[in-house]
Tab-separated table of C-alpha atoms in Angstrom:
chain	number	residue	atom	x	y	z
R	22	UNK	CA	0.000	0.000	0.000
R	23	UNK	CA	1.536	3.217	-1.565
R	24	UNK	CA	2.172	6.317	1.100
R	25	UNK	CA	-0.683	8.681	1.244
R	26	UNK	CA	-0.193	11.854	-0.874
R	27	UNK	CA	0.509	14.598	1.647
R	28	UNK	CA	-2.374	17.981	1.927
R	29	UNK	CA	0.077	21.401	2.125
R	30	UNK	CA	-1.674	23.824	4.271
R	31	UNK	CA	-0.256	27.242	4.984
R	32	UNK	CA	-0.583	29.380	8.399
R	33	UNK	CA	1.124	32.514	10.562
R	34	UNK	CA	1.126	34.202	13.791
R	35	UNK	CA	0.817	31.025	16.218
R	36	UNK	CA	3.028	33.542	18.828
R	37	UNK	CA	2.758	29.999	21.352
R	38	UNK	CA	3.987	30.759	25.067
R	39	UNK	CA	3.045	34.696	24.559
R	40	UNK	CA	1.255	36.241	27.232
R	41	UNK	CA	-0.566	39.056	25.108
R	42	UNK	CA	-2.093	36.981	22.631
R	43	UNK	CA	-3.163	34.404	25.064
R	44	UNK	CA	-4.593	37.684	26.837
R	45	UNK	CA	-6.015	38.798	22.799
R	46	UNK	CA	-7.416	35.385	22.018
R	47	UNK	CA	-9.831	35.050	25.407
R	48	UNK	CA	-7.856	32.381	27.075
R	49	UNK	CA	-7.421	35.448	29.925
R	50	UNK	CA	-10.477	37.131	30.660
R	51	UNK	CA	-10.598	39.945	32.797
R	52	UNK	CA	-6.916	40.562	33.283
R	53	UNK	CA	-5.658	44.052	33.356
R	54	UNK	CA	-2.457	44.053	31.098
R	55	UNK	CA	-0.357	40.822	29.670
R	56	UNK	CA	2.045	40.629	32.906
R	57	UNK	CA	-1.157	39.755	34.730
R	58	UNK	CA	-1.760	36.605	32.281
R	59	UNK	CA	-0.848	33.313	34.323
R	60	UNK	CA	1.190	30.379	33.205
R	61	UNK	CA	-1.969	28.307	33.262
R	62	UNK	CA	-3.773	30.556	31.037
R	63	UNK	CA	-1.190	30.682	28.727
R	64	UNK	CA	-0.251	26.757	28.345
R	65	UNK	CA	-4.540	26.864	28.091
R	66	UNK	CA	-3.833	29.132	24.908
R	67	UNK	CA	-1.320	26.972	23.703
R	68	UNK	CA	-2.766	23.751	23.867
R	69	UNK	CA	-5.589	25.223	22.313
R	70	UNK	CA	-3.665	25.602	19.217
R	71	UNK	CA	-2.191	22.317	19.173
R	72	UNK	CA	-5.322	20.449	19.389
R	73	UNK	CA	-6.570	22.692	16.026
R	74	UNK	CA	-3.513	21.756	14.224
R	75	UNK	CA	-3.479	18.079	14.629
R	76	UNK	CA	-7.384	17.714	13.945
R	77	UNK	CA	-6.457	19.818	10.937
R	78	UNK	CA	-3.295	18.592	9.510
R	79	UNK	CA	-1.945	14.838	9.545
R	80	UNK	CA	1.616	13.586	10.777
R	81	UNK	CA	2.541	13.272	6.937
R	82	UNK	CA	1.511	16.632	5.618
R	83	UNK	CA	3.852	19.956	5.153
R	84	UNK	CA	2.854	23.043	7.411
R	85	UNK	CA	4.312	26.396	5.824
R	86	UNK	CA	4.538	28.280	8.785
R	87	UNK	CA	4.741	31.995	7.617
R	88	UNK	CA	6.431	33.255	10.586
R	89	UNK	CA	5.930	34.164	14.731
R	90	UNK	CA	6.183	30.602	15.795
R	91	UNK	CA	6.589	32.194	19.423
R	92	UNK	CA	8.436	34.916	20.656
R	93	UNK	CA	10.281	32.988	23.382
R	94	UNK	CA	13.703	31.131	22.230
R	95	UNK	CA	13.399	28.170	20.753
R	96	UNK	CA	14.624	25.975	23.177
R	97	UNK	CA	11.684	26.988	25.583
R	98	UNK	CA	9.289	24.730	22.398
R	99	UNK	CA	10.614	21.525	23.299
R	100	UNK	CA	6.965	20.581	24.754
R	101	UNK	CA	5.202	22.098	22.043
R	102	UNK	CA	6.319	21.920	18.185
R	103	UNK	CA	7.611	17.873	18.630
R	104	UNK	CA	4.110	17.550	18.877
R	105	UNK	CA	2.619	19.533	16.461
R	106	UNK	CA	1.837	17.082	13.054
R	107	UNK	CA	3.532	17.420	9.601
R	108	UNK	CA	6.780	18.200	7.800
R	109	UNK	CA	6.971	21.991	9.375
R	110	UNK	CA	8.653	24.368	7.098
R	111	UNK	CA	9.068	27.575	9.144
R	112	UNK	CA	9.383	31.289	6.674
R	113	UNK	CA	10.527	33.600	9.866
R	114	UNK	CA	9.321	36.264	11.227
R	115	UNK	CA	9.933	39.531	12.956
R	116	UNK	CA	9.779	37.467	16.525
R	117	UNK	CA	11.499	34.268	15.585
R	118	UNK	CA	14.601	34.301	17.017
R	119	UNK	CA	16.121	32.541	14.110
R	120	UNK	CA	15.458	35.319	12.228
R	121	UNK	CA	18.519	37.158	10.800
R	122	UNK	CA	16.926	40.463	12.401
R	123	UNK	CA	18.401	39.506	15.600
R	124	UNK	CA	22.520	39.565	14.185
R	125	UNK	CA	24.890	36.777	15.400
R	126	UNK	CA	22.228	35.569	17.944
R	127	UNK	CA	20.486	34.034	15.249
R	128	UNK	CA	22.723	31.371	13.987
R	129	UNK	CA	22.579	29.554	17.660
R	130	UNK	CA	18.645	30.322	17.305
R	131	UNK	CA	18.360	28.686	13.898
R	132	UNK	CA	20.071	25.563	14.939
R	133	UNK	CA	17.528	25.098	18.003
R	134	UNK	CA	15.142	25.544	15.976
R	135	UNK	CA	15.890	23.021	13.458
R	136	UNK	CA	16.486	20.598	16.189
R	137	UNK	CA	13.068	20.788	17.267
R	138	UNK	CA	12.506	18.946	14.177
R	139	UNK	CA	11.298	21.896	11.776
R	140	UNK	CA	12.795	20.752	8.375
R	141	UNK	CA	13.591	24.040	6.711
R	142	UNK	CA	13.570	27.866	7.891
R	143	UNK	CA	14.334	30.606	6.044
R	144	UNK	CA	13.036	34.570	5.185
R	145	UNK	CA	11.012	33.570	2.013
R	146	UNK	CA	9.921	30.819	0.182
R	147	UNK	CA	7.837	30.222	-3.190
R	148	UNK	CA	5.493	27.055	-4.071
R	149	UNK	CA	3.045	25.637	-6.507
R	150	UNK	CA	-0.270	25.250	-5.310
R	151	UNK	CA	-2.491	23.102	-7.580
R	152	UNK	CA	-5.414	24.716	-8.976
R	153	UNK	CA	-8.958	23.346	-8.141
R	154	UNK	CA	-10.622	23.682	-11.457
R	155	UNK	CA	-10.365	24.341	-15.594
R	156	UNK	CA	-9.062	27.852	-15.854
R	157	UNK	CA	-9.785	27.702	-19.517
R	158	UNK	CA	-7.673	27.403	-22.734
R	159	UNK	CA	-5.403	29.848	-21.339
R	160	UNK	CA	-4.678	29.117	-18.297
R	161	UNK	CA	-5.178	25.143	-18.237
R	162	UNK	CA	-4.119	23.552	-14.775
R	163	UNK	CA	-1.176	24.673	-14.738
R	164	UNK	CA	-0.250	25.010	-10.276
R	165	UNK	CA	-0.495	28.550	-9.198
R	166	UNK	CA	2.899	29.956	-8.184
R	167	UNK	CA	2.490	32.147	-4.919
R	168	UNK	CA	5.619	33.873	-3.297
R	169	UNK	CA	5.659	33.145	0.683
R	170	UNK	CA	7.248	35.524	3.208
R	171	UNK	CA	5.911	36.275	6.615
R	172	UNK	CA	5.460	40.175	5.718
R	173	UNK	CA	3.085	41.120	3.267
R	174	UNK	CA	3.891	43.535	0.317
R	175	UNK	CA	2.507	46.648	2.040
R	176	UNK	CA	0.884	47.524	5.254
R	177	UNK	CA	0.928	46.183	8.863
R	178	UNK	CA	-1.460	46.469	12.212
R	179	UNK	CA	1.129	49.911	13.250
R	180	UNK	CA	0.894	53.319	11.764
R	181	UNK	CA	3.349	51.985	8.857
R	182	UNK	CA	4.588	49.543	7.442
R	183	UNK	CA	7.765	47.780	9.627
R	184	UNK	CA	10.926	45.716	8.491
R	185	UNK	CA	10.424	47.454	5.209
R	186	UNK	CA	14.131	45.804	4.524
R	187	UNK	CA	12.186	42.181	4.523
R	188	UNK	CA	9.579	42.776	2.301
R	189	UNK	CA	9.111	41.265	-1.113
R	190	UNK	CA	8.563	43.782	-3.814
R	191	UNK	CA	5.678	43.286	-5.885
R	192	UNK	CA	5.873	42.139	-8.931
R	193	UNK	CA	2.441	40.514	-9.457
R	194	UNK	CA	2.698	37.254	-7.899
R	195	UNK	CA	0.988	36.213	-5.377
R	196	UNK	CA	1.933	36.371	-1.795
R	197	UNK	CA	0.709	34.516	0.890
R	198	UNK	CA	1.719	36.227	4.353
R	199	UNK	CA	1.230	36.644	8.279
R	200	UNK	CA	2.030	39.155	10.289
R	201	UNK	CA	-0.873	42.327	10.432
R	202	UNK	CA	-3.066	39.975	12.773
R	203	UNK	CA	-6.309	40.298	10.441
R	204	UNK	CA	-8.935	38.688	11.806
R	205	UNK	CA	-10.571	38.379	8.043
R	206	UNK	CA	-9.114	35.385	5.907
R	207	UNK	CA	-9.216	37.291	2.627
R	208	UNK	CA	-8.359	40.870	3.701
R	209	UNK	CA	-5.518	42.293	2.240
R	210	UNK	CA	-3.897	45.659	1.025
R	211	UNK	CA	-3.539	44.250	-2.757
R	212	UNK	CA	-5.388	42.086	-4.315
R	213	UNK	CA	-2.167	39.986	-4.742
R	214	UNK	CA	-1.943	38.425	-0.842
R	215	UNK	CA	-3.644	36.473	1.163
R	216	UNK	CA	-3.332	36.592	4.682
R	217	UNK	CA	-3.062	33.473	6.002
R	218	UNK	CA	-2.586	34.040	10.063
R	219	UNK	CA	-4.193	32.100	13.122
R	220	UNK	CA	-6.370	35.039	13.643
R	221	UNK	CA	-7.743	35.048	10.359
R	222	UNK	CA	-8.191	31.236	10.191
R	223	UNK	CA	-8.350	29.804	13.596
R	224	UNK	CA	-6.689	26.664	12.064
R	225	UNK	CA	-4.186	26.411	8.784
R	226	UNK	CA	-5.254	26.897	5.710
R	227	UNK	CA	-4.962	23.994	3.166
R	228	UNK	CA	-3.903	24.309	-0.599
R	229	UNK	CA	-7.149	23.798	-1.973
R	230	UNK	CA	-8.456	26.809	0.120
R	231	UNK	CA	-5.860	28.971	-0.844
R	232	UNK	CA	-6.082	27.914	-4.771
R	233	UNK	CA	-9.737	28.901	-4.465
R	234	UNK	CA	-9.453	32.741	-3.771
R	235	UNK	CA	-6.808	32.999	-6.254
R	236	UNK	CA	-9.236	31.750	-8.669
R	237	UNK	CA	-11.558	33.620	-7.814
R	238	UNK	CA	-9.347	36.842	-8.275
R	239	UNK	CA	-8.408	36.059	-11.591
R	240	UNK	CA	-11.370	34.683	-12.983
């Protein structure tokens, strides 16, 4: 019996073991400020998450996480990400440690955070997602080619736009990113990304999803 074929499913923003979001997300109601969020509340938050994933995404499919894994090093994940199904291929973000933003420190971060058993991390990525219908003569089947970074082209949830340094230039592709925090699945500042965050989702988004709005952009 021939291996299953694996889903790809695409998501941001997780930010496990970080008091504010727990705070954000309502696993600490009533609490004044994010120093007042308790360890309980946020392993509550966290586990949360992890139970999503895995009904979501099976041990044999790839994860492209688009950055903000957690903002704590990564050795402080050794509970969590081991147990997190599918081939994890982390595109960093502003908080990953791993994340060339943070100088020399980074190369120690990056190999923690490959030994937590995330198969590839880098600042960008691009993929072929395969389409879900006909596009016509033209277009055929032929996989849509979307650009993956954890920043989108343009805008962010500050007054401007951050890391301006990291951001893909637009060139018409599309661009599947994290890091604004929308809380709608198909908002975005150009009609060229897609945001594809824990916020917006509540889960990861799988390839099928994601070929879907493109389709519906072009069509």
């Amino acid at each position: 019996m021939s291996d299953p074929v694996p889903a790809m499913h695409f998501t941001s923003d997780t930010h496990f073991r970080h008091r504010l979001l727990a705070r954000e997300r309502g696993f600490a109601p009533g609490t004044p400020s994010a120093a007042d969020v308790s360890e309980e509340q946020v392993a509550a938050h966290d586990e949360a998450i992890i139970a999503t994933w895995n009904r979501h995404v099976r041990p044999h499919d790839i994860v492209w996480h688009l950055g903000d894994l957690a903002l704590v090093a990564p050795r402080r994940l050794a509970e969590i990400v081991p147990r997190l199904n599918g081939r994890i291929r982390l595109v960093l973000g502003n908080h990953d440690r791993a994340h060339p933003l943070f100088g020399e420190r980074s190369i120690r971060a990056l190999r923690e955070t490959l030994d937590l058993g995330i198969e590839w991390a880098g600042t960008f990525a691009a993929v072929k997602v395969p389409p879900t219908r006909e596009l016509g003569a033209r277009n055929g089947s032929v996989p849509h080619r979307v650009l993956l970074s954890h920043f989108p082209y343009f805008a962010d949830h500050t007054d401007g736009p951050r890391e301006t340094q990291w951001r893909l230039r637009d060139e018409g592709a599309t661009l599947l990113h994290g890091h604004t925090h929308s809380v709608s699945a198909t908002e975005a500042a150009l009609p060229r990304q897609i945001h594809v965050g824990w916020d917006a989702w509540g889960r990861p988004a799988a390839a099928p999803e994601i070929a879907a709005l493109i389709e519906d952009r072009i069509r």
